[in-house]
Amino acid sequence: MIIVAITGASGVIYALKLLEALKENKIETGLVITDPAKLILEYELGMDENDFKKLATHYYEADDLTASINSGSCLFKGMVIVPCTMKTLSAIAHGYANNAVTRAADVVLKERRKLVIVPRETPLRSLHLENMLKISKEGGIILPAMPGFYHRPQNIDDVANFIAGKILDVMNIEHNLFKRWHGDEI
């Protein structure tokens, strides 16, 4: 199982594309959506949490610290936080496990599983970068939502699929969400 957490930053389309791809690949998922993220789902995509729950295998409330994903004894492959707020990133970097997102991320790091964080903020303060470095030093993967354009995206879905594809690459999951660079296109 892969845990997908959505926090209250802009860019929830990346989570949508990731969940769609994971479901298409028949990969078991656990979903956590924070309350601020629920507002962003509506604002950016005109969707609600139920639309996202349909794409996941399991759903966990963000404020439920008793959820199974908050324990190292719950065996799951890894976790993706997409998009990730700077507040959530800071909490993870400093071991402040105050909700199901930050506690599950804490479990992933302590159990040496794969944690992928997709921060969505720009520009970045030095403190943001320091927090990312702390997580990276513990084995977390920082994957900023910085799409490439060599695949010549035609619409917003192509751009979002590029980021979702990069997440899947890091999680070692095959996909065809974007055309890969081969160097002979120039």
GROMACS .gro file of C-alpha atoms in nm:
model
  186
    1MET     CA    1   0.000   0.000   0.000
    2ILE     CA    2   0.108   0.354  -0.072
    3ILE     CA    3  -0.020   0.635   0.148
    4VAL     CA    4  -0.118   0.952  -0.037
    5ALA     CA    5  -0.162   1.260   0.180
    6ILE     CA    6  -0.306   1.584   0.048
    7THR     CA    7  -0.239   1.901   0.247
    8GLY     CA    8  -0.374   2.252   0.201
    9ALA     CA    9  -0.138   2.384  -0.064
   10SER     CA   10  -0.220   2.474  -0.422
   11GLY     CA   11  -0.164   2.194  -0.671
   12VAL     CA   12  -0.416   1.928  -0.568
   13ILE     CA   13  -0.438   1.827  -0.934
   14TYR     CA   14  -0.105   1.648  -0.881
   15ALA     CA   15  -0.267   1.429  -0.615
   16LEU     CA   16  -0.563   1.363  -0.844
   17LYS     CA   17  -0.340   1.248  -1.130
   18LEU     CA   18  -0.132   1.035  -0.894
   19LEU     CA   19  -0.437   0.863  -0.743
   20GLU     CA   20  -0.583   0.800  -1.089
   21ALA     CA   21  -0.257   0.640  -1.204
   22LEU     CA   22  -0.224   0.427  -0.890
   23LYS     CA   23  -0.583   0.306  -0.926
   24GLU     CA   24  -0.528   0.229  -1.295
   25ASN     CA   25  -0.223   0.022  -1.196
   26LYS     CA   26  -0.430  -0.157  -0.930
   27ILE     CA   27  -0.204  -0.041  -0.647
   28GLU     CA   28  -0.356  -0.036  -0.301
   29THR     CA   29  -0.368   0.315  -0.156
   30GLY     CA   30  -0.444   0.484   0.172
   31LEU     CA   31  -0.565   0.842   0.148
   32VAL     CA   32  -0.546   1.126   0.402
   33ILE     CA   33  -0.687   1.472   0.326
   34THR     CA   34  -0.640   1.759   0.569
   35ASP     CA   35  -0.925   2.003   0.633
   36PRO     CA   36  -0.752   2.291   0.450
   37ALA     CA   37  -0.693   2.056   0.154
   38LYS     CA   38  -1.066   1.986   0.134
   39LEU     CA   39  -1.121   2.357   0.070
   40ILE     CA   40  -0.851   2.359  -0.199
   41LEU     CA   41  -1.007   2.054  -0.372
   42GLU     CA   42  -1.329   2.250  -0.412
   43TYR     CA   43  -1.162   2.576  -0.511
   44GLU     CA   44  -0.912   2.441  -0.765
   45LEU     CA   45  -1.095   2.139  -0.909
   46GLY     CA   46  -1.461   2.178  -0.812
   47MET     CA   47  -1.434   1.839  -0.639
   48ASP     CA   48  -1.480   1.723  -0.282
   49GLU     CA   49  -1.320   1.461  -0.063
   50ASN     CA   50  -1.572   1.197  -0.172
   51ASP     CA   51  -1.451   1.229  -0.532
   52PHE     CA   52  -1.099   1.154  -0.407
   53LYS     CA   53  -1.209   0.876  -0.170
   54LYS     CA   54  -1.345   0.687  -0.473
   55LEU     CA   55  -0.991   0.673  -0.612
   56ALA     CA   56  -0.839   0.525  -0.295
   57THR     CA   57  -0.856   0.181  -0.140
   58HIS     CA   58  -0.863   0.311   0.220
   59TYR     CA   59  -0.935   0.648   0.375
   60TYR     CA   60  -0.799   0.785   0.704
   61GLU     CA   61  -0.912   1.100   0.882
   62ALA     CA   62  -0.633   1.354   0.918
   63ASP     CA   63  -0.701   1.407   1.288
   64ASP     CA   64  -0.708   1.034   1.374
   65LEU     CA   65  -0.385   0.955   1.556
   66THR     CA   66  -0.511   0.601   1.620
   67ALA     CA   67  -0.523   0.516   1.247
   68SER     CA   68  -0.325   0.204   1.156
   69ILE     CA   69  -0.086   0.404   0.931
   70ASN     CA   70   0.043   0.580   1.242
   71SER     CA   71   0.217   0.265   1.361
   72GLY     CA   72   0.534   0.100   1.235
   73SER     CA   73   0.351  -0.232   1.258
   74CYS     CA   74   0.129  -0.124   0.967
   75LEU     CA   75   0.313  -0.250   0.662
   76PHE     CA   76   0.293  -0.014   0.370
   77LYS     CA   77   0.548   0.055   0.096
   78GLY     CA   78   0.576   0.430   0.137
   79MET     CA   79   0.408   0.766   0.142
   80VAL     CA   80   0.361   1.060  -0.091
   81ILE     CA   81   0.256   1.402   0.041
   82VAL     CA   82   0.122   1.593  -0.256
   83PRO     CA   83   0.095   1.885  -0.241
   84CYS     CA   84   0.284   1.947   0.080
   85THR     CA   85   0.249   2.273   0.273
   86MET     CA   86   0.549   2.431   0.438
   87LYS     CA   87   0.371   2.381   0.772
   88THR     CA   88   0.353   2.005   0.715
   89LEU     CA   89   0.710   1.996   0.585
   90SER     CA   90   0.831   2.183   0.893
   91ALA     CA   91   0.642   1.950   1.128
   92ILE     CA   92   0.798   1.644   0.962
   93ALA     CA   93   1.148   1.796   0.965
   94HIS     CA   94   1.120   1.862   1.338
   95GLY     CA   95   0.946   1.540   1.441
   96TYR     CA   96   0.619   1.713   1.533
   97ALA     CA   97   0.373   1.431   1.465
   98ASN     CA   98   0.046   1.604   1.549
   99ASN     CA   99  -0.186   1.448   1.290
  100ALA     CA  100  -0.215   1.138   1.070
  101VAL     CA  101  -0.010   1.298   0.791
  102THR     CA  102   0.289   1.398   1.001
  103ARG     CA  103   0.273   1.086   1.219
  104ALA     CA  104   0.260   0.852   0.917
  105ALA     CA  105   0.554   1.044   0.765
  106ASP     CA  106   0.739   1.001   1.095
  107VAL     CA  107   0.672   0.625   1.075
  108VAL     CA  108   0.798   0.613   0.716
  109LEU     CA  109   1.124   0.785   0.809
  110LYS     CA  110   1.188   0.582   1.124
  111GLU     CA  111   1.111   0.256   0.943
  112ARG     CA  112   1.333   0.360   0.648
  113ARG     CA  113   1.052   0.337   0.396
  114LYS     CA  114   1.009   0.567   0.098
  115LEU     CA  115   0.877   0.919   0.169
  116VAL     CA  116   0.815   1.153  -0.124
  117ILE     CA  117   0.728   1.513  -0.047
  118VAL     CA  118   0.600   1.742  -0.321
  119PRO     CA  119   0.632   2.093  -0.178
  120ARG     CA  120   0.419   2.362  -0.335
  121GLU     CA  121   0.555   2.701  -0.242
  122THR     CA  122   0.751   2.966  -0.424
  123PRO     CA  123   0.976   3.143  -0.363
  124LEU     CA  124   1.141   2.946  -0.085
  125ARG     CA  125   1.286   3.089   0.235
  126SER     CA  126   1.615   2.960   0.369
  127LEU     CA  127   1.421   2.790   0.648
  128HIS     CA  128   1.208   2.600   0.392
  129LEU     CA  129   1.525   2.479   0.225
  130GLU     CA  130   1.679   2.381   0.560
  131ASN     CA  131   1.367   2.180   0.648
  132MET     CA  132   1.381   2.005   0.311
  133LEU     CA  133   1.749   1.926   0.370
  134LYS     CA  134   1.670   1.778   0.714
  135ILE     CA  135   1.414   1.545   0.561
  136SER     CA  136   1.645   1.457   0.271
  137LYS     CA  137   1.925   1.367   0.514
  138GLU     CA  138   1.686   1.122   0.681
  139GLY     CA  139   1.607   0.956   0.349
  140GLY     CA  140   1.302   1.151   0.239
  141ILE     CA  141   1.279   1.251  -0.125
  142ILE     CA  142   1.196   1.613  -0.203
  143LEU     CA  143   1.022   1.630  -0.541
  144PRO     CA  144   0.924   1.991  -0.612
  145ALA     CA  145   0.633   2.044  -0.849
  146MET     CA  146   0.862   2.165  -1.127
  147PRO     CA  147   0.732   2.026  -1.454
  148GLY     CA  148   0.954   1.970  -1.754
  149PHE     CA  149   0.844   2.088  -2.093
  150TYR     CA  150   1.053   1.866  -2.323
  151HIS     CA  151   0.749   1.641  -2.368
  152ARG     CA  152   0.563   1.942  -2.513
  153PRO     CA  153   0.255   1.949  -2.289
  154GLN     CA  154  -0.063   2.058  -2.463
  155ASN     CA  155  -0.277   2.124  -2.156
  156ILE     CA  156  -0.282   2.136  -1.776
  157ASP     CA  157  -0.340   1.760  -1.756
  158ASP     CA  158  -0.014   1.698  -1.943
  159VAL     CA  159   0.172   1.923  -1.697
  160ALA     CA  160   0.011   1.753  -1.394
  161ASN     CA  161   0.073   1.407  -1.540
  162PHE     CA  162   0.442   1.491  -1.569
  163ILE     CA  163   0.466   1.551  -1.193
  164ALA     CA  164   0.254   1.244  -1.114
  165GLY     CA  165   0.481   1.044  -1.345
  166LYS     CA  166   0.794   1.167  -1.169
  167ILE     CA  167   0.640   1.058  -0.836
  168LEU     CA  168   0.567   0.715  -0.983
  169ASP     CA  169   0.926   0.695  -1.112
  170VAL     CA  170   1.060   0.758  -0.761
  171MET     CA  171   0.822   0.493  -0.624
  172ASN     CA  172   0.946   0.246  -0.892
  173ILE     CA  173   0.603   0.215  -1.053
  174GLU     CA  174   0.584   0.183  -1.431
  175HIS     CA  175   0.367   0.431  -1.619
  176ASN     CA  176   0.322   0.613  -1.947
  177LEU     CA  177   0.205   0.950  -1.818
  178PHE     CA  178   0.456   1.148  -2.024
  179LYS     CA  179   0.696   1.101  -2.313
  180ARG     CA  180   1.047   1.041  -2.184
  181TRP     CA  181   1.347   1.236  -2.310
  182HIS     CA  182   1.568   1.040  -2.548
  183GLY     CA  183   1.797   1.318  -2.667
  184ASP     CA  184   1.733   1.265  -3.034
  185GLU     CA  185   1.434   1.499  -3.060
  186ILE     CA  186   1.644   1.812  -3.118
   0.00000   0.00000   0.00000
